Short mmCIF file of C-alpha atoms in Angstrom, two decimals:
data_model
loop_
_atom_site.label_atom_id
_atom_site.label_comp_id
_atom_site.label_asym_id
_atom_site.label_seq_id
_atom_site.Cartn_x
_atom_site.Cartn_y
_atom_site.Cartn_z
CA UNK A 30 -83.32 28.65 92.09
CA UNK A 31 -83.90 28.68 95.65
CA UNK A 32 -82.99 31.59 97.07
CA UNK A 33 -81.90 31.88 101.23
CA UNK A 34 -81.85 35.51 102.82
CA UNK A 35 -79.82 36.63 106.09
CA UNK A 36 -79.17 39.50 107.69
CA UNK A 37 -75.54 40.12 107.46
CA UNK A 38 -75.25 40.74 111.33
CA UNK A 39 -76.80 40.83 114.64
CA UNK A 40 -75.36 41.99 117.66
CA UNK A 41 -76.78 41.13 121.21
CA UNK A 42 -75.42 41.70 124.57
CA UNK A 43 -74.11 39.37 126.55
CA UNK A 44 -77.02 37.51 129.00
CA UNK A 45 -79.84 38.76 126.14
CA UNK A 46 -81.51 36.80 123.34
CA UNK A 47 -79.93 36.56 119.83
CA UNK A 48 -82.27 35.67 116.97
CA UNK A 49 -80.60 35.18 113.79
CA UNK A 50 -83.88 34.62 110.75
CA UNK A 51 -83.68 32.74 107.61
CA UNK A 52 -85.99 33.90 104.40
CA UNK A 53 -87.16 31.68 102.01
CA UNK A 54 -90.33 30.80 99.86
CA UNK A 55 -92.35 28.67 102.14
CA UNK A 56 -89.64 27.65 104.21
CA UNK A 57 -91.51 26.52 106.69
CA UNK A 58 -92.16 22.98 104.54
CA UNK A 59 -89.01 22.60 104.29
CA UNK A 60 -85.85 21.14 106.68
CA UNK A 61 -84.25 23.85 108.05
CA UNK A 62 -80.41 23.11 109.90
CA UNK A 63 -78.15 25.91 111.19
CA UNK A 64 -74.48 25.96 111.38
CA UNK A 65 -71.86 27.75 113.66
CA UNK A 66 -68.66 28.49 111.96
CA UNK A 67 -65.54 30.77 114.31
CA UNK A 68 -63.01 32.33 112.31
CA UNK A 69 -60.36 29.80 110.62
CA UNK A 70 -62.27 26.69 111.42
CA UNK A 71 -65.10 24.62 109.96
CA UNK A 72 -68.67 24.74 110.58
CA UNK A 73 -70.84 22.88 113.54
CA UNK A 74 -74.04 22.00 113.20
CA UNK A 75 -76.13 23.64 116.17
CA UNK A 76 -79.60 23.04 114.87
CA UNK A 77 -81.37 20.28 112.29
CA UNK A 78 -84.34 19.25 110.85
CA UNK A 79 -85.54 23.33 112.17
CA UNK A 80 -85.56 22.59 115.84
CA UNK A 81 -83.40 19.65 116.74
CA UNK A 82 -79.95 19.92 118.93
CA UNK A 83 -77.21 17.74 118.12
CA UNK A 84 -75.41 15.96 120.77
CA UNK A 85 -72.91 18.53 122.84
CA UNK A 86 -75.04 21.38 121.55
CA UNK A 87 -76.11 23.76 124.72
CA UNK A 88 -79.73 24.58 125.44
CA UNK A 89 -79.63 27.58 125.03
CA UNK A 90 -79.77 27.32 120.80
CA UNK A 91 -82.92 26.34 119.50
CA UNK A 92 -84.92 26.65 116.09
CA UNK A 93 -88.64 27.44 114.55
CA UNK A 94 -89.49 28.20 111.45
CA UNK A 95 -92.88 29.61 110.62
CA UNK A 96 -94.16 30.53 106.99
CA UNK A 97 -91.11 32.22 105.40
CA UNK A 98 -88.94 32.39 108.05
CA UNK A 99 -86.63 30.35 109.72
CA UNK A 100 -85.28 31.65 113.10
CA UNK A 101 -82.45 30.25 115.50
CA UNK A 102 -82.31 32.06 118.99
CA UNK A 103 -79.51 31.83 121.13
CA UNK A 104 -80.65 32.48 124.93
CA UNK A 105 -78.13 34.03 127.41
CA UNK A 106 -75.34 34.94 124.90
CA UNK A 107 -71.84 34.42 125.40
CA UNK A 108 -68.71 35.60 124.40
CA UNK A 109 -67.87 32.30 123.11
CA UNK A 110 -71.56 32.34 121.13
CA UNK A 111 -69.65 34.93 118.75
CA UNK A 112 -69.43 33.46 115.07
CA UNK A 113 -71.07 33.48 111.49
CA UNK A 114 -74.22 31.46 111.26
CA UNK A 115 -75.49 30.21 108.27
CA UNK A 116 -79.04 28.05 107.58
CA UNK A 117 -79.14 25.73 104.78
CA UNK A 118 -81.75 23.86 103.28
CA UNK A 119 -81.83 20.93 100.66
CA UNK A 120 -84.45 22.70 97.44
CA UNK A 121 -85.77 19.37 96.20
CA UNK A 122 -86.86 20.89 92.61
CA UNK A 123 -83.42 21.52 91.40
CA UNK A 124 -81.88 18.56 93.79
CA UNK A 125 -79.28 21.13 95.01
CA UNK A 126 -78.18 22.09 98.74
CA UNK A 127 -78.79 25.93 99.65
CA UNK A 128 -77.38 27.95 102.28
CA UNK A 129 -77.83 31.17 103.16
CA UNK A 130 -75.29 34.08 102.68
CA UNK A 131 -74.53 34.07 106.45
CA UNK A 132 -74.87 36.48 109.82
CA UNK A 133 -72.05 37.36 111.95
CA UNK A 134 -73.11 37.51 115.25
CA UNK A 135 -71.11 40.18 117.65
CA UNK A 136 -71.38 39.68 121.51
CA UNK A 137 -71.28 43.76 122.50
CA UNK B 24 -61.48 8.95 116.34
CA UNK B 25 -64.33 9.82 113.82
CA UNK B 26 -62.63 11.96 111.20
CA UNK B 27 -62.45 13.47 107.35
CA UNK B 28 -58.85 14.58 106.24
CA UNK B 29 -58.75 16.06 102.57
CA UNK B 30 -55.81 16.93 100.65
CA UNK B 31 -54.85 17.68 97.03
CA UNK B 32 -54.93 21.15 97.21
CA UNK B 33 -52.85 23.81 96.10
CA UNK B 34 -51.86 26.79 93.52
CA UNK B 35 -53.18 25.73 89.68
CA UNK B 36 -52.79 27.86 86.33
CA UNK B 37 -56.64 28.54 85.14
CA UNK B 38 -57.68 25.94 82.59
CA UNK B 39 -56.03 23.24 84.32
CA UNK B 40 -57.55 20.11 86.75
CA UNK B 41 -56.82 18.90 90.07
CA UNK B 42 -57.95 16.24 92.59
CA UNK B 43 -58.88 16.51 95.65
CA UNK B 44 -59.20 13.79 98.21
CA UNK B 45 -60.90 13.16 101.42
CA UNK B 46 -59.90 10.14 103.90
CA UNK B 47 -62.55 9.34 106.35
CA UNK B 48 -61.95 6.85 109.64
CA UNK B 49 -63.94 6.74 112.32
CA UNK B 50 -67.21 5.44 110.82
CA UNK B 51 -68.97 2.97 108.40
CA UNK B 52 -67.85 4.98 105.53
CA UNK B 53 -70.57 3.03 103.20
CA UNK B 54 -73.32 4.84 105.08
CA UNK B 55 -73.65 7.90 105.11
CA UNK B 56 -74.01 10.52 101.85
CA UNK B 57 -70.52 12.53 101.06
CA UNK B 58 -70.28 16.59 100.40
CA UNK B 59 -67.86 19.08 99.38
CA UNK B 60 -68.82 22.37 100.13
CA UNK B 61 -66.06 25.34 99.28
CA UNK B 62 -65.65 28.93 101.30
CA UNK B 63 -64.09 31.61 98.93
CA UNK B 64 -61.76 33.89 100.83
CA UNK B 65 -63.86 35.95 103.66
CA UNK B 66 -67.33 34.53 101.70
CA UNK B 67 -70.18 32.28 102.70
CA UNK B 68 -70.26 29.07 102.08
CA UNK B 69 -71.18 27.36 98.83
CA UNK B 70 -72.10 23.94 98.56
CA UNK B 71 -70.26 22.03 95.19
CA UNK B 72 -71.56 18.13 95.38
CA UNK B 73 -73.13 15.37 96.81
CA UNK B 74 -72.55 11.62 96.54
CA UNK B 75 -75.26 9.14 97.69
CA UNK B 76 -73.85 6.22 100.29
CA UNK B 77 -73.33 4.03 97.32
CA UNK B 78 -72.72 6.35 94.76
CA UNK B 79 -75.39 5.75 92.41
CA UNK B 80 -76.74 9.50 93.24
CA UNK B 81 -74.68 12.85 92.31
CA UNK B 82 -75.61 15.98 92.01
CA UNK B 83 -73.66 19.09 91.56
CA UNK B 84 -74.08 22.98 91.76
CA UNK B 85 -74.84 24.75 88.60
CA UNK B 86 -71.33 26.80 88.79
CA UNK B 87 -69.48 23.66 88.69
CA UNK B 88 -71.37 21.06 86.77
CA UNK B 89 -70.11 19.68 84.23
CA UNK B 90 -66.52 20.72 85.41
CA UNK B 91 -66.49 18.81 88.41
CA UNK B 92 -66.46 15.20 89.44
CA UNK B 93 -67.81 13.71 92.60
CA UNK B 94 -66.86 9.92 93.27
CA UNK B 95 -65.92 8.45 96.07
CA UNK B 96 -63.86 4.51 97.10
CA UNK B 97 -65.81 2.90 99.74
CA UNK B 98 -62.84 0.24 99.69
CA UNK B 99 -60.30 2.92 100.71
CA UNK B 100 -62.83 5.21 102.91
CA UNK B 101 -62.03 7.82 100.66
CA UNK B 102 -64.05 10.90 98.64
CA UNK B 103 -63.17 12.25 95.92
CA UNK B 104 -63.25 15.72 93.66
CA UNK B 105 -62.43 15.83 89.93
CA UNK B 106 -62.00 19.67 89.12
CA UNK B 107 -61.48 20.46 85.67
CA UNK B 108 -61.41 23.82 83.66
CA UNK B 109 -60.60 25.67 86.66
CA UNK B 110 -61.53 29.71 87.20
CA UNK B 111 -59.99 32.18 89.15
CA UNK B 112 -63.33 32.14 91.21
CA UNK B 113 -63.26 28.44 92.10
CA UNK B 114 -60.22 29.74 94.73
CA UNK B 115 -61.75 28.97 98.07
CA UNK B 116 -61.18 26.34 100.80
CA UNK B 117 -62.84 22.96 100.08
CA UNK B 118 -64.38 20.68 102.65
CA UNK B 119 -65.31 17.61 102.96
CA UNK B 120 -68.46 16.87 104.81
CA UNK B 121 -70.71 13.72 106.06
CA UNK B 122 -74.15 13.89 106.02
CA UNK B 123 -76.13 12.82 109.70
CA UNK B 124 -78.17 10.41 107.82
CA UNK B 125 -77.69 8.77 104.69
CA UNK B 126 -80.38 11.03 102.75
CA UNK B 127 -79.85 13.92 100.43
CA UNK B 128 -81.51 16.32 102.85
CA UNK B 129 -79.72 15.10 105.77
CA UNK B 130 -77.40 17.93 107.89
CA UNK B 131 -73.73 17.70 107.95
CA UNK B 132 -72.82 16.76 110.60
CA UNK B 133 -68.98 16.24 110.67
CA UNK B 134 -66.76 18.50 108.38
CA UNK B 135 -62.70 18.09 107.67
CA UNK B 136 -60.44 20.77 108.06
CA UNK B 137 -60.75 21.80 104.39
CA UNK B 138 -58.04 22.25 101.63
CA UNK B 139 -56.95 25.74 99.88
CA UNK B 140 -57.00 25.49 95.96
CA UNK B 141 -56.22 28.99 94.42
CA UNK B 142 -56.36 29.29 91.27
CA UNK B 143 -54.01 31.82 89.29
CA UNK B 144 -51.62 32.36 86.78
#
């Protein structure tokens, strides 16, 4: 199956760059979206189809993916930016969703 | 306002079922491709199911197929989750989740609050 590889965490300070990668097996032919999820709520989508923002979603998050990696970057962290982030990806051999075991991003 | 409530869940012996439900408003329920995805207790998340707009398409993760049931009423806006044979390690939170676009690789874009099932004896 389809495997999805994280880094468990990432920490930034706040004003610098965060970039958060996503491994997979030729991900970049894939659809890559990225979700925000704080502590005792549900997820947001912040980035789909690898590089598109949602509606309400700030600048500052965008997506790439290249070869086997997926990467969302947060420019000018903020405090509020802290939260687990998890890609996810739809593997159309085995017609099942993937994500990714998730990175918690801490704002130092 | 555009919304997914579920509810159903709860505390269930191992071995036995449960259903959990999902009542969307908001939006033209008939269009868009249904999800549960679950979150064991400080885990990642897992996705459990899909449902096609019109139900004709399901599929199902391998740790819960041919336990689970996806199905949802497009006359009552509502999903469904038939969960039978339940483990101790189906215990997570369970949401319910709308895809952007009506395809199997679509994004979710809208998520419920989610529903606790814990399964123990």
């Amino acid at each position: 199956s389809y495997v999805l590889t994280q880094p468990p965490s990432v920490s930034v300070a706040p004003g610098q760059t965060a970039r958060i990668t996503c491994g997979g097996n030729n991900i970049g032919s894939q659809s890559v979206h990225w979700y925000q999820q704080k502590p005792g709520q549900a997820p947001v989508l912040v980035v789909y189809d690898d590089s598109v923002r949602p509606s309400g979603i700030p600048e500052r998050f965008s997506g790439s993916t290249s070869g086997n990696t997926a990467t969302l970057t947060i420019s000018r962290v903020e405090a509020g930016d802290e939260a687990d982030y998890f890609c996810q990806v739809w593997d159309a051999s085995s017609d099942h969703w993937v994500f990714g075991g998730g990175t918690k991003l801490t704002v130092l | 306002q555009v919304q997914l409530v579920e509810s159903g869940g709860g505390v269930v012996q191992p071995g036995r079922s449960l259903r959990l439900s999902c009542a969307a408003s908001g939006f033209t329920f008939s269009n868009y491709g249904m999800h549960w995805v679950r979150q064991a207790p400080g885990k990642g998340l897992e996705w459990v199911a899909v449902i096609s707009y019109d139900g004709s398409d399901k599929y199902y993760a391998d740790s819960v197929k041919g336990r689970f049931t996806i199905s949802r009423d497009i006359s009552k806006s509502t999903l469904y989750l038939q969960m039978n044979s339940l483990r101790a390690e189906d215990t997570a939170i369970y949401f319910c989740a709308k895809d952007h676009y009506g395809d199997h690789s679509a994004p979710i874009d809208l998520w419920g609050q989610g529903t606790l099932v814990t399964v123990s004896s």
